[in-house]
């Protein structure tokens, strides 16, 4: 008789179409199948679902999957049904009749997996129904939702320990992509997982290329980035305000891209519609506030662009993490300027949280700004922030590929600080820069600032350079802005030693402004996840075949009213385009094609491969 793990491997190949387990998948599946509790931390796209889906097929009974992401359940169930697995969901989107039908399937023991929202699971009626079923396991997805201080807190999650009390013999597996120790401890505590095996994966997302630009005009830089890297790809552009979302979407539309807005102020129906189009059509850009994202499981998001600064590294990582779930090369791109830095600092200063919380927020702001102004590998810094060590620079971030130059900016800093001091700490950056550059405008002469000793002492730097200097000084805490939000620059405690030329000599090293000359642009685009690369370096001919396969996929998806990636992921189409299988057996060798999908789609794709010009 085959062992449990032999059966697991068989399912992996025959149903899911994959040759090997990834990361800790095999150990996790082994433990859960044997009836043990597990806590697993894996990055987005790491392959968490299989960790409970395969045990659900190995153990008798129905697996109950708790998930707060109602919008995702349909996709997950569609994907499983495509593999010939008996799956269903119960949530508020179903009609009463649909619910009853699923409940009777559950009671008849016909379901391998049932997805439910936590509030539904905890109601008395549902529990008494579960009492009558054989339950194979409980999977608690997005387990970080138990964490009180986290941004995804769900109070129902805190009652999920009830499952353990009521069904002590049923194994539980909690899954999350949120890394930090505090959240981890809270999950164990709240869900009573003290006895669980804990599997922690590296949080690195090696397929994501990180780049952070200090830009004068964020939009132009965005356009350059899109043109050279993603002329046809789907992606997300994050903006800070609703107004900005609307304006940016409109601007991209005018430039010829299909860009749809998404923010909390839009009518529910329009939001839904835009999200749906993003999931189902190819090459759509969603322009959104951070209201968009939670529960978006689209695997082929090729880029996430920020036109603002995220509040902290956690948010940055979560938001950029929506790119490249399928493991193909993807870009996390950001552009920010002096104003963004000032606003982020202000946001923390002016929050009405208690002192302790505020201090924590300040530290997080510092860390985020530090990441922006960093001159070494971004990935090393991000992972270090989450307590992980990457021994070598990654080679796949802007700083690794195109190392920024630094320069000794001590004198420039002293000039800037001195100028602010002498003009009474009452002005914004542009005014101070004008004094430094010796501009004689009416306001400056009215204030008598053309008489200052710092008037016209900064002409060795351009206006743009000075803006970069001020941005970095604010980012490093050598300057602060007024708390009213007028952008007035003030000295800080850290400024004084420099201003007074203290006995202990201090140097200030800053990043040089990067020139985006044509040559450099070209260079960085060949390194980042460019359009060609994201189609995994297909030759022109293969690219053509890939497009034909994509068209077929879209047709099949539309017929069944499911998103295209539920039929096959891009990765599978890529492999097909390169290998060009001609028989069913060769088809089965392609990653992502198991027996059921072969019988459903094998013929259609073989035909398309044989006759690409039809
Ligand atoms: P997560 O929930 O961790 O974000 P998923 O479970 O959605 O990730 O998996 C991400 C992608 O990786 C899916 O397309 C999935 O089918 C694929 N995948 C999972 N495990 C494997 C494996 N062992 N080999 C190849 N692909 C895998
Ligand atoms: Zn790097």
XYZ file of C-alpha atoms and ligand atoms in Angstrom:
642
model
C 0.000 0.000 0.000
C 1.352 3.475 -0.820
C 2.367 5.621 2.135
C 0.550 8.873 2.868
C 3.325 10.897 1.304
C 3.377 8.745 -1.804
C -0.316 9.419 -2.162
C 0.328 13.119 -1.555
C 2.900 13.183 -4.367
C 0.532 11.387 -6.630
C -2.161 14.020 -5.992
C 0.366 16.815 -6.525
C 1.203 15.451 -9.953
C -2.094 14.055 -11.157
C -4.414 16.804 -9.885
C -2.269 19.915 -9.656
C 0.238 18.982 -12.345
C 3.352 19.793 -10.298
C 6.453 17.615 -9.973
C 7.841 18.654 -6.599
C 6.779 20.165 -3.341
C 8.136 23.575 -2.540
C 9.563 24.951 0.685
C 8.084 23.065 3.648
C 4.990 21.876 1.812
C 5.856 18.180 2.147
C 6.519 18.364 5.905
C 3.402 20.419 6.491
C 1.210 18.051 4.509
C 2.729 15.102 6.325
C 2.012 16.602 9.759
C -1.552 17.672 9.008
C -2.373 14.379 7.331
C -1.283 12.613 10.480
C -3.671 14.717 12.492
C -1.220 17.230 13.956
C -1.717 20.985 14.328
C 0.448 23.271 12.212
C 1.222 26.967 11.979
C 2.753 27.959 8.664
C 4.245 31.273 7.647
C 4.937 31.563 3.975
C 5.230 34.592 1.743
C 2.503 35.480 -0.721
C 2.648 33.168 -3.683
C 4.624 30.627 -1.677
C 1.990 27.951 -2.112
C 0.012 27.905 1.110
C -3.225 26.535 -0.339
C -1.802 23.156 -1.268
C -0.745 22.702 2.372
C -4.363 22.155 3.380
C -5.878 21.145 0.046
C -3.833 17.965 -0.279
C -4.441 16.824 3.338
C -8.120 17.555 2.708
C -7.998 14.975 -0.083
C -5.955 12.497 1.921
C -8.071 12.472 5.072
C -11.659 11.233 5.199
C -14.354 13.879 5.565
C -14.696 17.537 4.642
C -12.043 20.184 5.287
C -13.426 23.441 6.647
C -11.455 26.444 5.406
C -11.974 29.658 7.361
C -11.206 32.757 5.361
C -12.170 36.407 5.812
C -11.825 37.029 2.098
C -15.288 36.463 0.742
C -14.323 37.934 -2.621
C -11.718 35.209 -3.042
C -13.819 32.207 -2.214
C -15.420 32.045 -5.614
C -12.013 31.972 -7.330
C -10.624 29.379 -4.985
C -13.620 27.144 -5.440
C -13.567 27.671 -9.225
C -9.891 26.705 -9.299
C -10.493 23.532 -7.299
C -13.472 22.536 -9.387
C -11.326 22.949 -12.491
C -9.099 20.267 -10.982
C -12.073 17.992 -10.436
C -12.079 18.509 -6.661
C -15.397 18.765 -4.800
C -15.322 22.232 -3.267
C -17.915 24.824 -2.292
C -18.284 27.948 -0.188
C -20.859 29.352 2.184
C -21.058 33.111 2.517
C -23.438 36.018 2.277
C -23.250 36.221 -1.513
C -25.319 33.053 -1.974
C -29.085 32.888 -2.280
C -31.006 30.890 0.307
C -31.599 28.113 -2.195
C -27.916 27.914 -3.142
C -27.029 27.730 0.528
C -29.419 24.894 1.180
C -28.041 22.953 -1.743
C -24.500 23.258 -0.418
C -25.556 22.382 3.105
C -27.157 19.191 1.948
C -24.020 18.280 -0.007
C -22.034 18.879 3.145
C -24.331 16.728 5.254
C -24.218 13.980 2.638
C -20.413 13.967 2.924
C -19.933 14.924 -0.720
C -17.560 17.841 -0.215
C -13.780 17.644 0.023
C -13.472 21.287 1.014
C -15.880 23.916 2.267
C -14.836 27.584 2.517
C -16.651 29.667 5.128
C -16.383 33.172 6.517
C -15.556 33.215 10.248
C -18.820 34.841 11.374
C -20.749 32.166 9.544
C -18.736 29.341 11.030
C -19.316 30.540 14.561
C -23.072 30.723 14.400
C -24.943 28.029 16.297
C -26.716 26.590 13.303
C -23.507 26.061 11.384
C -21.815 24.452 14.348
C -24.654 22.037 14.966
C -24.498 21.110 11.300
C -20.778 20.457 11.622
C -21.528 18.221 14.608
C -23.235 15.877 12.173
C -20.371 15.796 9.662
C -17.042 14.140 9.476
C -14.495 16.953 9.463
C -11.053 16.174 8.056
C -9.330 19.359 9.213
C -9.768 23.051 9.910
C -7.665 25.427 7.854
C -7.511 28.944 9.259
C -6.328 31.152 6.420
C -5.043 34.704 6.943
C -4.444 33.746 10.567
C -2.867 37.142 11.344
C -6.431 38.502 11.463
C -6.486 37.442 15.139
C -3.840 40.062 15.931
C -5.462 42.959 17.703
C -2.934 45.560 16.572
C -2.682 44.381 13.026
C -4.395 46.218 10.180
C -6.531 43.213 9.278
C -7.933 42.516 12.729
C -11.197 40.512 12.771
C -12.780 39.963 16.124
C -14.428 36.683 15.081
C -10.956 35.265 14.603
C -10.367 35.503 18.322
C -13.191 33.048 18.925
C -11.781 30.403 16.646
C -10.128 28.580 19.545
C -13.643 27.304 20.070
C -13.032 24.900 17.185
C -10.327 23.201 19.143
C -12.499 22.902 22.233
C -15.448 21.545 20.343
C -13.549 19.231 17.973
C -10.337 18.316 19.799
C -9.529 15.414 17.495
C -9.638 17.460 14.292
C -6.249 18.865 13.213
C -5.926 22.572 12.524
C -3.604 24.388 10.209
C -3.220 28.162 10.544
C -1.663 30.011 7.608
C -0.405 33.545 7.135
C 1.993 35.656 5.109
C 2.555 38.138 7.928
C 5.946 37.742 9.432
C 6.683 39.485 12.650
C 7.256 37.735 15.950
C 4.561 39.606 17.783
C 1.843 38.525 15.355
C 3.170 35.001 15.423
C 2.941 34.856 19.224
C -0.547 36.242 19.153
C -1.730 33.630 16.667
C -0.384 30.824 18.831
C -1.925 32.313 21.944
C -5.332 33.195 20.527
C -5.818 30.021 18.547
C -4.381 27.789 21.287
C -1.727 26.435 18.951
C 0.921 25.881 21.624
C 1.354 22.283 20.510
C 1.463 23.070 16.811
C 4.437 22.441 14.552
C 5.636 25.783 13.283
C 7.010 26.087 9.754
C 8.575 29.394 8.813
C 9.732 30.209 5.347
C 11.991 32.899 4.098
C 9.895 35.942 3.342
C 11.965 36.869 0.379
C 10.144 37.379 -2.906
C 13.101 36.918 -5.235
C 11.073 37.459 -8.401
C 10.165 41.008 -7.379
C 12.549 43.741 -8.481
C 12.521 46.707 -6.073
C 13.143 50.234 -7.272
C 12.565 53.512 -5.466
C 12.992 56.781 -7.344
C 13.299 60.250 -6.064
C 11.395 61.987 -8.812
C 10.552 65.524 -9.669
C 7.433 64.542 -11.536
C 6.108 61.199 -10.407
C 3.712 60.812 -13.300
C 6.277 61.291 -16.033
C 8.565 58.861 -14.293
C 5.668 56.409 -14.025
C 4.995 56.713 -17.719
C 8.627 56.039 -18.586
C 8.592 53.047 -16.295
C 5.418 51.655 -17.860
C 6.561 52.250 -21.412
C 9.911 50.577 -21.009
C 8.835 47.702 -18.781
C 5.128 47.039 -18.993
C 3.559 48.363 -22.159
C 0.867 45.657 -22.103
C 0.918 44.197 -18.599
C -1.594 44.268 -15.778
C -0.608 46.141 -12.648
C -1.636 48.321 -9.743
C -0.813 52.013 -9.279
C -1.290 53.234 -5.720
C -2.073 56.891 -4.997
C -2.674 58.606 -1.693
C -5.962 60.404 -2.287
C -9.185 59.663 -4.119
C -8.709 62.774 -6.182
C -5.301 61.615 -7.264
C -6.647 58.187 -8.113
C -9.244 59.689 -10.434
C -6.801 62.091 -12.056
C -4.107 59.479 -12.597
C -6.528 56.937 -14.041
C -7.851 59.542 -16.435
C -4.360 60.574 -17.439
C -3.345 56.984 -18.152
C -6.532 56.511 -20.170
C -5.630 59.518 -22.278
C -2.224 58.006 -22.846
C -3.933 54.945 -24.254
C -3.869 52.485 -21.371
C -6.939 50.817 -19.927
C -6.749 52.247 -16.415
C -9.614 51.940 -13.947
C -10.025 53.823 -10.661
C -10.733 52.138 -7.343
C -11.329 53.876 -4.020
C -13.785 53.830 -1.152
C -15.669 56.843 -2.488
C -16.804 55.108 -5.675
C -20.183 53.434 -5.853
C -20.004 49.847 -4.705
C -21.194 48.619 -8.070
C -18.543 50.479 -10.055
C -15.840 49.318 -7.673
C -16.978 45.764 -8.079
C -17.094 46.122 -11.833
C -13.579 47.585 -12.060
C -12.154 44.901 -9.830
C -13.873 42.236 -11.891
C -12.447 43.614 -15.127
C -8.978 43.722 -13.595
C -9.288 40.040 -12.703
C -10.810 38.861 -15.963
C -9.316 40.973 -18.731
C -5.683 41.112 -19.737
C -3.437 44.122 -19.313
C -5.646 46.325 -17.131
C -4.141 48.883 -14.765
C -6.002 49.533 -11.531
C -5.319 52.963 -10.048
C -6.259 52.782 -6.389
C -5.966 53.969 -2.861
C -4.819 51.326 -0.415
C -8.496 50.411 -0.061
C -7.705 48.084 -2.948
C -5.750 44.925 -2.447
C -6.900 42.826 0.439
C -8.375 39.757 -1.129
C -6.944 40.306 -4.590
C -5.421 37.035 -5.549
C -4.645 37.749 -9.190
C -1.452 35.816 -9.823
C -0.211 37.725 -12.873
C 0.000 41.282 -11.534
C 3.280 42.254 -13.213
C 3.915 45.517 -11.383
C 2.885 47.508 -8.344
C 3.701 51.203 -8.594
C 3.489 53.683 -5.729
C 3.016 57.361 -6.469
C 3.156 58.059 -2.758
C 5.053 56.811 0.258
C 3.521 53.894 2.132
C 3.230 54.561 5.866
C 5.677 51.895 6.896
C 7.706 48.981 5.585
C 4.974 46.509 6.538
C 2.510 48.282 4.245
C 5.111 48.662 1.508
C 5.882 44.970 1.624
C 2.254 43.941 1.722
C 1.297 46.214 -1.150
C 4.268 45.401 -3.374
C 3.736 41.746 -2.511
C 0.627 41.743 -4.674
C 2.944 41.612 -7.677
C 4.166 38.329 -9.120
C 2.329 35.729 -7.098
C 2.942 33.348 -9.968
C 6.691 33.593 -9.411
C 7.449 35.301 -12.728
C 9.636 38.440 -12.780
C 7.690 41.483 -11.546
C 8.391 45.070 -10.549
C 7.801 47.017 -7.364
C 8.336 50.619 -8.350
C 7.958 53.783 -6.312
C 8.434 57.465 -6.823
C 8.503 60.028 -4.051
C 9.635 63.560 -3.380
C 10.193 66.140 -0.681
C 6.482 66.746 -0.190
C 5.812 63.058 0.424
C 8.514 62.911 3.047
C 7.116 65.946 4.822
C 3.584 64.573 4.693
C 4.545 61.220 6.078
C 6.397 62.802 8.972
C 3.437 65.091 9.628
C 1.006 62.236 9.605
C 2.870 60.578 12.454
C 3.447 63.772 14.401
C -0.174 64.785 14.238
C -1.750 61.443 15.027
C -3.722 61.552 18.250
C -2.498 58.166 19.399
C -0.960 57.771 22.834
C 2.731 58.453 23.332
C 3.851 54.850 23.213
C 2.008 54.155 20.002
C 3.254 57.383 18.518
C 6.830 56.472 19.310
C 6.335 53.169 17.576
C 4.877 54.939 14.560
C 7.803 57.356 14.457
C 10.228 54.463 14.394
C 8.307 52.882 11.576
C 8.292 56.137 9.633
C 12.043 56.427 10.117
C 12.525 52.906 8.851
C 10.410 53.580 5.760
C 12.268 56.781 4.926
C 15.537 55.023 5.629
C 14.628 52.407 3.049
C 13.926 55.129 0.494
C 17.198 56.933 1.010
C 19.234 53.760 1.321
C 22.307 53.368 -0.841
C 22.806 49.616 -0.396
C 20.682 46.579 -1.310
C 16.979 47.225 -0.682
C 16.085 43.562 -0.269
C 18.718 43.045 2.415
C 17.263 46.005 4.289
C 13.661 44.867 3.953
C 14.402 41.337 5.080
C 16.535 42.614 7.948
C 13.560 44.687 9.038
C 11.569 41.479 9.319
C 14.367 39.793 11.224
C 15.799 37.804 8.342
C 19.365 37.858 7.067
C 20.257 37.814 3.403
C 23.980 37.254 3.189
C 24.620 38.696 -0.245
C 23.243 41.808 -1.916
C 20.357 40.563 -4.059
C 21.338 41.753 -7.507
C 17.675 42.414 -8.267
C 17.015 45.882 -6.893
C 17.832 49.345 -8.216
C 20.669 49.892 -5.762
C 22.327 46.591 -6.622
C 22.030 47.092 -10.360
C 22.824 50.749 -10.505
C 24.542 51.665 -7.235
C 23.769 55.234 -6.212
C 26.657 57.558 -5.661
C 26.998 59.367 -2.390
C 28.754 62.634 -1.728
C 29.927 64.589 1.290
C 27.086 67.049 1.783
C 28.264 68.477 5.091
C 28.883 71.958 3.757
C 25.659 72.046 1.763
C 23.800 70.899 4.868
C 25.366 73.630 6.955
C 24.410 76.217 4.347
C 20.825 74.944 4.299
C 20.430 74.788 8.065
C 22.029 78.154 8.522
C 19.757 79.739 5.935
C 16.683 78.336 7.670
C 17.934 79.554 11.018
C 18.723 83.039 9.786
C 15.375 83.467 8.078
C 13.622 82.589 11.310
C 12.348 79.053 10.632
C 9.244 80.471 8.998
C 9.479 79.325 5.366
C 9.073 76.344 3.121
C 11.782 74.644 1.112
C 11.354 76.515 -2.168
C 11.712 79.896 -0.505
C 14.885 78.789 1.286
C 16.266 77.375 -1.953
C 15.547 80.686 -3.673
C 17.594 82.501 -1.044
C 20.436 80.013 -1.383
C 20.381 80.461 -5.144
C 20.329 84.252 -4.817
C 16.973 84.854 -6.485
C 15.776 88.371 -6.136
C 12.050 88.137 -6.048
C 9.722 90.610 -4.447
C 9.025 88.541 -1.346
C 12.676 87.932 -0.625
C 13.579 91.586 -0.868
C 10.490 92.646 1.104
C 11.661 90.364 3.903
C 15.175 91.702 3.570
C 16.460 88.212 2.972
C 18.648 89.336 0.110
C 20.761 90.837 2.863
C 21.291 87.535 4.674
C 24.799 86.121 4.779
C 23.355 82.951 3.268
C 21.945 84.789 0.241
C 23.360 83.361 -2.963
C 25.786 80.969 -1.301
C 24.353 77.816 -2.848
C 24.703 78.283 -6.582
C 26.985 75.269 -6.912
C 23.796 73.147 -6.804
C 20.762 73.347 -9.052
C 17.243 73.838 -7.792
C 16.520 70.121 -8.296
C 19.648 69.169 -6.383
C 18.672 71.384 -3.498
C 15.249 69.798 -3.380
C 16.922 66.411 -3.149
C 19.133 67.685 -0.340
C 16.181 69.052 1.626
C 14.230 65.846 1.089
C 17.044 63.782 2.492
C 17.613 66.134 5.416
C 13.948 65.782 6.392
C 14.113 62.039 5.852
C 17.173 61.790 8.091
C 15.561 63.956 10.777
C 18.046 66.802 10.339
C 15.090 69.016 9.489
C 11.454 68.894 10.478
C 8.360 70.530 9.102
C 5.809 72.507 11.088
C 2.961 70.499 12.516
C 0.283 72.638 10.842
C 1.166 71.277 7.444
C 2.316 74.483 5.757
C 5.615 72.888 4.812
C 7.573 75.342 6.973
C 10.996 73.876 7.703
C 12.372 73.914 11.224
C 15.607 72.829 12.825
C 15.696 69.752 15.029
C 17.884 68.637 17.900
C 19.977 66.803 15.372
C 20.578 70.009 13.400
C 22.401 71.915 16.114
C 25.712 70.050 16.240
C 26.085 70.671 12.499
C 25.050 74.263 12.651
C 27.396 75.082 15.467
C 30.244 73.173 13.851
C 30.640 71.232 17.052
C 34.022 69.991 18.166
C 33.221 66.459 17.152
C 33.311 66.778 13.399
C 30.219 65.402 11.690
C 29.817 64.502 8.107
C 26.581 64.159 6.227
C 26.683 61.764 3.314
C 23.790 62.042 0.875
C 22.694 60.298 -2.293
C 23.478 61.989 -5.541
C 20.512 62.792 -7.700
C 20.281 60.076 -10.311
C 20.326 61.290 -13.840
C 17.640 59.622 -15.902
C 19.468 60.054 -19.134
C 18.196 57.990 -22.032
C 21.132 55.659 -21.767
C 20.521 54.897 -18.149
C 16.849 54.368 -18.664
C 17.598 51.788 -21.265
C 20.046 50.068 -19.024
C 17.720 49.771 -16.075
C 14.914 48.506 -18.232
C 17.003 45.624 -19.440
C 17.605 44.640 -15.848
C 14.191 45.124 -14.318
C 11.372 42.755 -15.038
C 10.844 43.924 -18.574
C 7.925 42.924 -20.704
C 9.911 40.316 -22.572
C 11.331 38.908 -19.407
C 7.965 38.606 -17.773
C 7.016 36.367 -20.644
C 10.171 34.466 -19.664
C 12.403 35.388 -22.540
C 10.290 33.992 -25.309
C 11.622 34.205 -28.825
C 9.528 36.239 -31.197
C 7.981 33.106 -32.628
C 7.197 31.646 -29.214
C 5.785 34.962 -28.123
C 3.372 34.740 -31.024
C 2.329 31.241 -29.960
C 1.976 32.418 -26.380
C -0.422 35.131 -27.534
C -2.489 32.566 -29.447
C -2.670 30.353 -26.371
C -3.658 33.327 -24.327
C -6.502 34.087 -26.718
C -7.742 30.516 -26.463
C -7.534 30.701 -22.681
C -9.571 33.893 -22.657
C -12.230 32.271 -24.825
C -12.495 29.237 -22.538
C -12.586 31.450 -19.453
C -15.340 33.632 -20.849
C -17.427 30.583 -21.746
C -17.292 29.390 -18.151
C -17.400 32.821 -16.559
C -14.160 32.316 -14.612
C -10.930 34.359 -14.590
C -8.381 33.185 -17.212
C -5.762 32.107 -14.629
C -8.220 29.591 -13.243
C -7.900 27.686 -16.544
C -4.065 27.829 -16.664
C -1.535 30.235 -15.145
C 0.798 32.222 -17.441
C 3.620 29.955 -16.414
C 1.869 26.961 -17.957
C 1.175 28.831 -21.206
C 4.791 29.939 -21.312
C 6.052 26.426 -20.996
C 3.611 25.235 -23.643
C 4.795 27.935 -26.046
C 8.424 26.916 -25.572
C 8.085 23.115 -25.462
C 5.220 22.831 -27.967
C 3.900 19.444 -26.844
C 2.219 17.355 -29.524
C 0.835 14.462 -27.450
C -1.186 14.050 -24.287
C 1.801 12.515 -22.517
C 3.967 15.522 -23.364
C 1.184 17.805 -22.187
C 1.256 16.111 -18.781
C 4.931 17.019 -18.442
C 4.049 20.711 -18.444
C 3.886 22.285 -14.995
C 0.288 22.974 -13.975
C -1.363 20.285 -16.131
C -2.832 17.326 -14.271
C -5.182 14.602 -15.468
C -8.435 16.528 -15.174
C -7.193 19.663 -16.895
C -5.657 17.525 -19.610
C -8.979 15.867 -20.302
C -10.772 19.221 -20.285
C -8.398 21.387 -22.251
C -5.699 19.129 -23.683
C -7.272 18.774 -27.104
C -8.059 22.462 -27.489
C -4.518 23.546 -26.644
C -2.888 20.810 -28.726
C -4.967 21.989 -31.634
C -3.959 25.611 -31.079
C -0.293 24.627 -30.874
C -0.536 22.695 -34.106
C -2.408 25.463 -35.909
C -1.221 28.751 -34.423
C -2.442 30.745 -37.407
C -6.053 29.657 -37.278
P -0.296 31.684 -1.428
O -1.676 31.317 -0.943
O 0.787 31.213 -0.527
O -0.142 33.118 -1.823
P -0.927 29.875 -3.548
O -1.298 28.733 -2.712
O -2.013 30.641 -4.224
O -0.016 30.894 -2.754
O 0.138 29.383 -4.624
C 0.757 30.269 -5.514
C 0.968 29.596 -6.853
O 1.980 28.593 -6.760
C -0.277 28.880 -7.352
O -0.374 29.103 -8.733
C 0.012 27.433 -7.029
O -0.716 26.558 -7.843
C 1.502 27.352 -7.270
N 2.148 26.254 -6.527
C 1.913 25.873 -5.262
N 2.686 24.825 -4.923
C 3.437 24.529 -6.005
C 4.440 23.542 -6.298
N 4.817 22.656 -5.386
N 5.004 23.554 -7.518
C 4.625 24.462 -8.452
N 3.687 25.406 -8.257
C 3.095 25.460 -7.044
Zn 19.583 44.337 -3.934
